[in-house]
Amino acid sequence: MVTVRAPATSANLGSGFDVFGAALTRPADVVTVEKAAETTIEVTGAGAQYIPEDPEKNTVGAVVEALDAPARIHIDKGVRPASGLGSSAASAAAAAVALNRLYDRGYSRSELVPIAAEGEAVVSGVAHSDNVAPSILGGFTVTTSEGTHAVDASIPLVVCLPDVAVSTRDARRVVPETASMDALVETVGNAATLAVGMCRSDPDLVGAGMSDPVVTPERARLITGYDDVRAAAFDAGATGVTVSGAGPAILAVCRGGRRRGVAAAMLDAFADAGIDARAYQTRIGRGSTVLEE
Ligand SMILES: Nc1ncnc2c1ncn2[C@@H]1O[C@H](COP(=O)(O)OP(=O)(O)O)[C@@H](O)[C@H]1O
Ligand SMILES: N[C@@H](CCOP(=O)(O)O)C(=O)O
């Protein structure tokens, strides 16, 4: 038996659509696997009632296939589905690390990233790796078709999750098919600024580099109260605010000591818009951890 904890993640970070990701210290999924002749999946925890236990429909089933590793699997969800916090990816990441150990497949953590990404194709139609990479490797990650680079960074964050669901599949439909050269130049500049900020653990640079003129404005329209929550976070001292993943969670970057005030301001703004929400005061953290084997 192997048990693995895989953290929630925030993908895109504004300017790095389908490329950037960051592991969060909390929340997390915990997945336990035991060898079995046929795969069965049991799901408990946050939003379990919305998650299929059929291996054909659960992200973990695709990982079982890719590793040829049938197992009895228990998923304890800490990351609510359709959150923009890499819920489906956290389960897939944990399962990839756990099944690799259980069956002694010998893949490195980096080699497990595209394997876990097969699960994302099951739910969003695209095997994007920007959530599974940080959930496995930890830190801030840059993922391209050539592979993933991970950087340890110490950046305080708040993620505010409203009590509404946005599926990644639906949110991918609003992504523009084209962008102007001006928008491209602005985005490249911001993404590069953000990457430098991560290497320096500088929340001012990271916050400034999250601005994105292409995808985020379209996604923000799907989140009731977004503009007010964003403004409230800046007023409380956030250095940057954007949609987390495909939403509806909203990510705020903070300097040390500012998270409590930023979280309270974001919750108040959602409440003013008539929406219940919860805020996680978190930071960039480590990847998947083996808890028991
Ligand atoms: N192990 C899993 N954990 C969470 N969601 C899953 C899992 N397997 C399949 N799903 C489905 O994936 C969808 C949520 O994924 P997604 O829309 O990408 O949200 P998130 O942004 O939280 O990852 C839901 O329809 C859910 O039923
Ligand atoms: N790059 C993807 C990331 C989706 O993240 P999720 O946490 O919402 O699943 C996208 O923006 O579609």
PDB file of N, CA, C and O in Angstrom, residues 213-264:
ATOM      1  N   PRO A 213      -3.279  40.529 -20.945  1.00  0.00           N
ATOM      2  CA  PRO A 213      -4.345  41.206 -21.696  1.00  0.00           C
ATOM      3  C   PRO A 213      -5.189  40.273 -22.567  1.00  0.00           C
ATOM      4  O   PRO A 213      -6.140  40.722 -23.200  1.00  0.00           O
ATOM      5  N   VAL A 214      -4.892  38.970 -22.619  1.00  0.00           N
ATOM      6  CA  VAL A 214      -5.532  38.099 -23.619  1.00  0.00           C
ATOM      7  C   VAL A 214      -6.583  37.168 -23.008  1.00  0.00           C
ATOM      8  O   VAL A 214      -7.774  37.248 -23.342  1.00  0.00           O
ATOM      9  N   VAL A 215      -6.145  36.254 -22.141  1.00  0.00           N
ATOM     10  CA  VAL A 215      -7.044  35.197 -21.659  1.00  0.00           C
ATOM     11  C   VAL A 215      -7.828  35.647 -20.415  1.00  0.00           C
ATOM     12  O   VAL A 215      -9.036  35.437 -20.312  1.00  0.00           O
ATOM     13  N   THR A 216      -7.123  36.282 -19.475  1.00  0.00           N
ATOM     14  CA  THR A 216      -7.750  36.595 -18.179  1.00  0.00           C
ATOM     15  C   THR A 216      -9.006  37.469 -18.304  1.00  0.00           C
ATOM     16  O   THR A 216     -10.011  37.193 -17.628  1.00  0.00           O
ATOM     17  N   PRO A 217      -9.007  38.521 -19.161  1.00  0.00           N
ATOM     18  CA  PRO A 217     -10.238  39.325 -19.232  1.00  0.00           C
ATOM     19  C   PRO A 217     -11.464  38.498 -19.646  1.00  0.00           C
ATOM     20  O   PRO A 217     -12.574  38.737 -19.148  1.00  0.00           O
ATOM     21  N   GLU A 218     -11.268  37.518 -20.518  1.00  0.00           N
ATOM     22  CA  GLU A 218     -12.400  36.672 -20.953  1.00  0.00           C
ATOM     23  C   GLU A 218     -12.846  35.753 -19.819  1.00  0.00           C
ATOM     24  O   GLU A 218     -14.042  35.553 -19.587  1.00  0.00           O
ATOM     25  N   ARG A 219     -11.867  35.177 -19.110  1.00  0.00           N
ATOM     26  CA  ARG A 219     -12.195  34.252 -18.015  1.00  0.00           C
ATOM     27  C   ARG A 219     -12.849  35.005 -16.850  1.00  0.00           C
ATOM     28  O   ARG A 219     -13.738  34.469 -16.176  1.00  0.00           O
ATOM     29  N   ALA A 220     -12.396  36.238 -16.618  1.00  0.00           N
ATOM     30  CA  ALA A 220     -12.910  37.012 -15.479  1.00  0.00           C
ATOM     31  C   ALA A 220     -14.411  37.235 -15.599  1.00  0.00           C
ATOM     32  O   ALA A 220     -15.128  37.304 -14.593  1.00  0.00           O
ATOM     33  N   ARG A 221     -14.901  37.338 -16.837  1.00  0.00           N
ATOM     34  CA  ARG A 221     -16.345  37.540 -17.049  1.00  0.00           C
ATOM     35  C   ARG A 221     -17.181  36.388 -16.507  1.00  0.00           C
ATOM     36  O   ARG A 221     -18.378  36.532 -16.269  1.00  0.00           O
ATOM     37  N   LEU A 222     -16.569  35.207 -16.346  1.00  0.00           N
ATOM     38  CA  LEU A 222     -17.307  34.033 -15.864  1.00  0.00           C
ATOM     39  C   LEU A 222     -17.431  34.030 -14.335  1.00  0.00           C
ATOM     40  O   LEU A 222     -18.098  33.170 -13.773  1.00  0.00           O
ATOM     41  N   ILE A 223     -16.742  34.994 -13.669  1.00  0.00           N
ATOM     42  CA  ILE A 223     -16.699  34.984 -12.198  1.00  0.00           C
ATOM     43  C   ILE A 223     -17.426  36.214 -11.667  1.00  0.00           C
ATOM     44  O   ILE A 223     -16.905  37.345 -11.750  1.00  0.00           O
ATOM     45  N   THR A 224     -18.620  36.017 -11.126  1.00  0.00           N
ATOM     46  CA  THR A 224     -19.397  37.137 -10.568  1.00  0.00           C
ATOM     47  C   THR A 224     -18.577  37.811  -9.460  1.00  0.00           C
ATOM     48  O   THR A 224     -18.043  37.138  -8.583  1.00  0.00           O
ATOM     49  N   GLY A 225     -18.452  39.124  -9.536  1.00  0.00           N
ATOM     50  CA  GLY A 225     -17.757  39.877  -8.488  1.00  0.00           C
ATOM     51  C   GLY A 225     -16.259  40.020  -8.721  1.00  0.00           C
ATOM     52  O   GLY A 225     -15.564  40.635  -7.901  1.00  0.00           O
ATOM     53  N   TYR A 226     -15.750  39.472  -9.845  1.00  0.00           N
ATOM     54  CA  TYR A 226     -14.292  39.446 -10.039  1.00  0.00           C
ATOM     55  C   TYR A 226     -13.648  40.825  -9.887  1.00  0.00           C
ATOM     56  O   TYR A 226     -12.663  40.997  -9.161  1.00  0.00           O
ATOM     57  N   ASP A 227     -14.181  41.826 -10.587  1.00  0.00           N
ATOM     58  CA  ASP A 227     -13.522  43.150 -10.592  1.00  0.00           C
ATOM     59  C   ASP A 227     -13.461  43.738  -9.181  1.00  0.00           C
ATOM     60  O   ASP A 227     -12.441  44.326  -8.792  1.00  0.00           O
ATOM     61  N   ASP A 228     -14.541  43.565  -8.415  1.00  0.00           N
ATOM     62  CA  ASP A 228     -14.567  44.125  -7.055  1.00  0.00           C
ATOM     63  C   ASP A 228     -13.616  43.371  -6.123  1.00  0.00           C
ATOM     64  O   ASP A 228     -12.939  43.972  -5.282  1.00  0.00           O
ATOM     65  N   VAL A 229     -13.566  42.059  -6.282  1.00  0.00           N
ATOM     66  CA  VAL A 229     -12.668  41.258  -5.433  1.00  0.00           C
ATOM     67  C   VAL A 229     -11.221  41.618  -5.749  1.00  0.00           C
ATOM     68  O   VAL A 229     -10.376  41.776  -4.851  1.00  0.00           O
ATOM     69  N   ARG A 230     -10.923  41.786  -7.024  1.00  0.00           N
ATOM     70  CA  ARG A 230      -9.563  42.142  -7.448  1.00  0.00           C
ATOM     71  C   ARG A 230      -9.177  43.507  -6.867  1.00  0.00           C
ATOM     72  O   ARG A 230      -8.093  43.678  -6.286  1.00  0.00           O
ATOM     73  N   ALA A 231     -10.099  44.467  -6.996  1.00  0.00           N
ATOM     74  CA  ALA A 231      -9.802  45.809  -6.481  1.00  0.00           C
ATOM     75  C   ALA A 231      -9.612  45.789  -4.968  1.00  0.00           C
ATOM     76  O   ALA A 231      -8.701  46.439  -4.425  1.00  0.00           O
ATOM     77  N   ALA A 232     -10.433  44.994  -4.276  1.00  0.00           N
ATOM     78  CA  ALA A 232     -10.331  44.910  -2.810  1.00  0.00           C
ATOM     79  C   ALA A 232      -8.985  44.315  -2.401  1.00  0.00           C
ATOM     80  O   ALA A 232      -8.360  44.763  -1.427  1.00  0.00           O
ATOM     81  N   ALA A 233      -8.532  43.312  -3.141  1.00  0.00           N
ATOM     82  CA  ALA A 233      -7.241  42.682  -2.813  1.00  0.00           C
ATOM     83  C   ALA A 233      -6.101  43.689  -2.997  1.00  0.00           C
ATOM     84  O   ALA A 233      -5.210  43.791  -2.145  1.00  0.00           O
ATOM     85  N   PHE A 234      -6.151  44.452  -4.097  1.00  0.00           N
ATOM     86  CA  PHE A 234      -5.102  45.471  -4.299  1.00  0.00           C
ATOM     87  C   PHE A 234      -5.148  46.515  -3.186  1.00  0.00           C
ATOM     88  O   PHE A 234      -4.106  46.914  -2.656  1.00  0.00           O
ATOM     89  N   ASP A 235      -6.366  46.959  -2.829  1.00  0.00           N
ATOM     90  CA  ASP A 235      -6.490  47.971  -1.759  1.00  0.00           C
ATOM     91  C   ASP A 235      -5.894  47.465  -0.444  1.00  0.00           C
ATOM     92  O   ASP A 235      -5.370  48.250   0.359  1.00  0.00           O
ATOM     93  N   ALA A 236      -5.982  46.138  -0.221  1.00  0.00           N
ATOM     94  CA  ALA A 236      -5.475  45.565   1.033  1.00  0.00           C
ATOM     95  C   ALA A 236      -3.985  45.235   0.953  1.00  0.00           C
ATOM     96  O   ALA A 236      -3.432  44.692   1.899  1.00  0.00           O
ATOM     97  N   GLY A 237      -3.369  45.536  -0.205  1.00  0.00           N
ATOM     98  CA  GLY A 237      -1.916  45.393  -0.284  1.00  0.00           C
ATOM     99  C   GLY A 237      -1.393  44.281  -1.169  1.00  0.00           C
ATOM    100  O   GLY A 237      -0.184  44.028  -1.181  1.00  0.00           O
ATOM    101  N   ALA A 238      -2.283  43.612  -1.937  1.00  0.00           N
ATOM    102  CA  ALA A 238      -1.784  42.592  -2.869  1.00  0.00           C
ATOM    103  C   ALA A 238      -0.911  43.261  -3.929  1.00  0.00           C
ATOM    104  O   ALA A 238      -1.150  44.419  -4.311  1.00  0.00           O
ATOM    105  N   THR A 239       0.095  42.525  -4.405  1.00  0.00           N
ATOM    106  CA  THR A 239       0.964  43.077  -5.460  1.00  0.00           C
ATOM    107  C   THR A 239       0.529  42.625  -6.847  1.00  0.00           C
ATOM    108  O   THR A 239       0.996  43.167  -7.856  1.00  0.00           O
ATOM    109  N   GLY A 240      -0.348  41.632  -6.908  1.00  0.00           N
ATOM    110  CA  GLY A 240      -0.874  41.159  -8.185  1.00  0.00           C
ATOM    111  C   GLY A 240      -2.074  40.273  -7.928  1.00  0.00           C
ATOM    112  O   GLY A 240      -2.127  39.588  -6.903  1.00  0.00           O
ATOM    113  N   VAL A 241      -3.057  40.316  -8.844  1.00  0.00           N
ATOM    114  CA  VAL A 241      -4.277  39.521  -8.680  1.00  0.00           C
ATOM    115  C   VAL A 241      -4.678  38.988 -10.051  1.00  0.00           C
ATOM    116  O   VAL A 241      -4.645  39.733 -11.041  1.00  0.00           O
ATOM    117  N   THR A 242      -5.048  37.712 -10.107  1.00  0.00           N
ATOM    118  CA  THR A 242      -5.500  37.165 -11.386  1.00  0.00           C
ATOM    119  C   THR A 242      -6.412  35.964 -11.138  1.00  0.00           C
ATOM    120  O   THR A 242      -6.602  35.537  -9.995  1.00  0.00           O
ATOM    121  N   VAL A 243      -6.979  35.443 -12.231  1.00  0.00           N
ATOM    122  CA  VAL A 243      -7.789  34.226 -12.132  1.00  0.00           C
ATOM    123  C   VAL A 243      -6.843  33.046 -11.893  1.00  0.00           C
ATOM    124  O   VAL A 243      -5.812  32.929 -12.563  1.00  0.00           O
ATOM    125  N   SER A 244      -7.171  32.185 -10.935  1.00  0.00           N
ATOM    126  CA  SER A 244      -6.366  30.992 -10.684  1.00  0.00           C
ATOM    127  C   SER A 244      -6.808  29.900 -11.643  1.00  0.00           C
ATOM    128  O   SER A 244      -7.994  29.532 -11.671  1.00  0.00           O
ATOM    129  N   GLY A 245      -5.885  29.390 -12.441  1.00  0.00           N
ATOM    130  CA  GLY A 245      -6.243  28.370 -13.432  1.00  0.00           C
ATOM    131  C   GLY A 245      -7.368  28.880 -14.307  1.00  0.00           C
ATOM    132  O   GLY A 245      -7.350  30.021 -14.777  1.00  0.00           O
ATOM    133  N   ALA A 246      -8.387  28.034 -14.478  1.00  0.00           N
ATOM    134  CA  ALA A 246      -9.534  28.420 -15.291  1.00  0.00           C
ATOM    135  C   ALA A 246     -10.619  29.079 -14.447  1.00  0.00           C
ATOM    136  O   ALA A 246     -11.713  29.350 -14.945  1.00  0.00           O
ATOM    137  N   GLY A 247     -10.332  29.348 -13.141  1.00  0.00           N
ATOM    138  CA  GLY A 247     -11.309  29.933 -12.239  1.00  0.00           C
ATOM    139  C   GLY A 247     -12.225  28.847 -11.689  1.00  0.00           C
ATOM    140  O   GLY A 247     -12.142  27.689 -12.095  1.00  0.00           O
ATOM    141  N   PRO A 248     -13.118  29.213 -10.743  1.00  0.00           N
ATOM    142  CA  PRO A 248     -13.434  30.553 -10.265  1.00  0.00           C
ATOM    143  C   PRO A 248     -12.524  31.074  -9.151  1.00  0.00           C
ATOM    144  O   PRO A 248     -12.728  32.205  -8.707  1.00  0.00           O
ATOM    145  N   ALA A 249     -11.564  30.297  -8.654  1.00  0.00           N
ATOM    146  CA  ALA A 249     -10.693  30.826  -7.603  1.00  0.00           C
ATOM    147  C   ALA A 249      -9.922  32.034  -8.135  1.00  0.00           C
ATOM    148  O   ALA A 249      -9.596  32.107  -9.332  1.00  0.00           O
ATOM    149  N   ILE A 250      -9.657  32.980  -7.230  1.00  0.00           N
ATOM    150  CA  ILE A 250      -8.876  34.171  -7.581  1.00  0.00           C
ATOM    151  C   ILE A 250      -7.612  34.153  -6.743  1.00  0.00           C
ATOM    152  O   ILE A 250      -7.656  33.915  -5.526  1.00  0.00           O
ATOM    153  N   LEU A 251      -6.473  34.376  -7.413  1.00  0.00           N
ATOM    154  CA  LEU A 251      -5.155  34.298  -6.785  1.00  0.00           C
ATOM    155  C   LEU A 251      -4.620  35.708  -6.522  1.00  0.00           C
ATOM    156  O   LEU A 251      -4.633  36.553  -7.428  1.00  0.00           O
ATOM    157  N   ALA A 252      -4.157  35.946  -5.306  1.00  0.00           N
ATOM    158  CA  ALA A 252      -3.510  37.225  -4.976  1.00  0.00           C
ATOM    159  C   ALA A 252      -2.103  36.957  -4.455  1.00  0.00           C
ATOM    160  O   ALA A 252      -1.911  36.082  -3.610  1.00  0.00           O
ATOM    161  N   VAL A 253      -1.141  37.701  -4.970  1.00  0.00           N
ATOM    162  CA  VAL A 253       0.238  37.630  -4.482  1.00  0.00           C
ATOM    163  C   VAL A 253       0.406  38.724  -3.426  1.00  0.00           C
ATOM    164  O   VAL A 253      -0.085  39.844  -3.602  1.00  0.00           O
ATOM    165  N   CYS A 254       1.091  38.385  -2.337  1.00  0.00           N
ATOM    166  CA  CYS A 254       1.205  39.332  -1.213  1.00  0.00           C
ATOM    167  C   CYS A 254       2.651  39.448  -0.752  1.00  0.00           C
ATOM    168  O   CYS A 254       3.426  38.510  -0.897  1.00  0.00           O
ATOM    169  N   ARG A 255       2.965  40.582  -0.153  1.00  0.00           N
ATOM    170  CA  ARG A 255       4.209  40.646   0.616  1.00  0.00           C
ATOM    171  C   ARG A 255       3.976  39.961   1.968  1.00  0.00           C
ATOM    172  O   ARG A 255       2.827  39.776   2.378  1.00  0.00           O
ATOM    173  N   GLY A 256       5.068  39.595   2.656  1.00  0.00           N
ATOM    174  CA  GLY A 256       4.946  38.957   3.973  1.00  0.00           C
ATOM    175  C   GLY A 256       4.092  39.802   4.910  1.00  0.00           C
ATOM    176  O   GLY A 256       4.162  41.034   4.897  1.00  0.00           O
ATOM    177  N   GLY A 257       3.233  39.161   5.685  1.00  0.00           N
ATOM    178  CA  GLY A 257       2.429  39.861   6.684  1.00  0.00           C
ATOM    179  C   GLY A 257       1.140  40.459   6.157  1.00  0.00           C
ATOM    180  O   GLY A 257       0.347  40.997   6.932  1.00  0.00           O
ATOM    181  N   ARG A 258       0.911  40.367   4.846  1.00  0.00           N
ATOM    182  CA  ARG A 258      -0.298  40.985   4.279  1.00  0.00           C
ATOM    183  C   ARG A 258      -1.428  39.994   3.984  1.00  0.00           C
ATOM    184  O   ARG A 258      -2.510  40.392   3.571  1.00  0.00           O
ATOM    185  N   ARG A 259      -1.156  38.704   4.153  1.00  0.00           N
ATOM    186  CA  ARG A 259      -2.154  37.734   3.675  1.00  0.00           C
ATOM    187  C   ARG A 259      -3.489  37.830   4.414  1.00  0.00           C
ATOM    188  O   ARG A 259      -4.546  37.734   3.786  1.00  0.00           O
ATOM    189  N   ARG A 260      -3.437  37.996   5.729  1.00  0.00           N
ATOM    190  CA  ARG A 260      -4.689  38.020   6.501  1.00  0.00           C
ATOM    191  C   ARG A 260      -5.609  39.136   6.011  1.00  0.00           C
ATOM    192  O   ARG A 260      -6.798  38.931   5.783  1.00  0.00           O
ATOM    193  N   GLY A 261      -5.047  40.345   5.846  1.00  0.00           N
ATOM    194  CA  GLY A 261      -5.858  41.486   5.408  1.00  0.00           C
ATOM    195  C   GLY A 261      -6.379  41.309   3.997  1.00  0.00           C
ATOM    196  O   GLY A 261      -7.528  41.652   3.683  1.00  0.00           O
ATOM    197  N   VAL A 262      -5.526  40.751   3.122  1.00  0.00           N
ATOM    198  CA  VAL A 262      -5.945  40.529   1.727  1.00  0.00           C
ATOM    199  C   VAL A 262      -7.073  39.500   1.687  1.00  0.00           C
ATOM    200  O   VAL A 262      -8.086  39.678   0.988  1.00  0.00           O
ATOM    201  N   ALA A 263      -6.921  38.411   2.464  1.00  0.00           N
ATOM    202  CA  ALA A 263      -7.965  37.372   2.481  1.00  0.00           C
ATOM    203  C   ALA A 263      -9.295  37.951   2.961  1.00  0.00           C
ATOM    204  O   ALA A 263     -10.359  37.700   2.367  1.00  0.00           O
ATOM    205  N   ALA A 264      -9.242  38.753   4.034  1.00  0.00           N
ATOM    206  CA  ALA A 264     -10.484  39.327   4.586  1.00  0.00           C
ATOM    207  C   ALA A 264     -11.149  40.253   3.572  1.00  0.00           C
ATOM    208  O   ALA A 264     -12.374  40.232   3.392  1.00  0.00           O
TER     209      ALA A 264
END
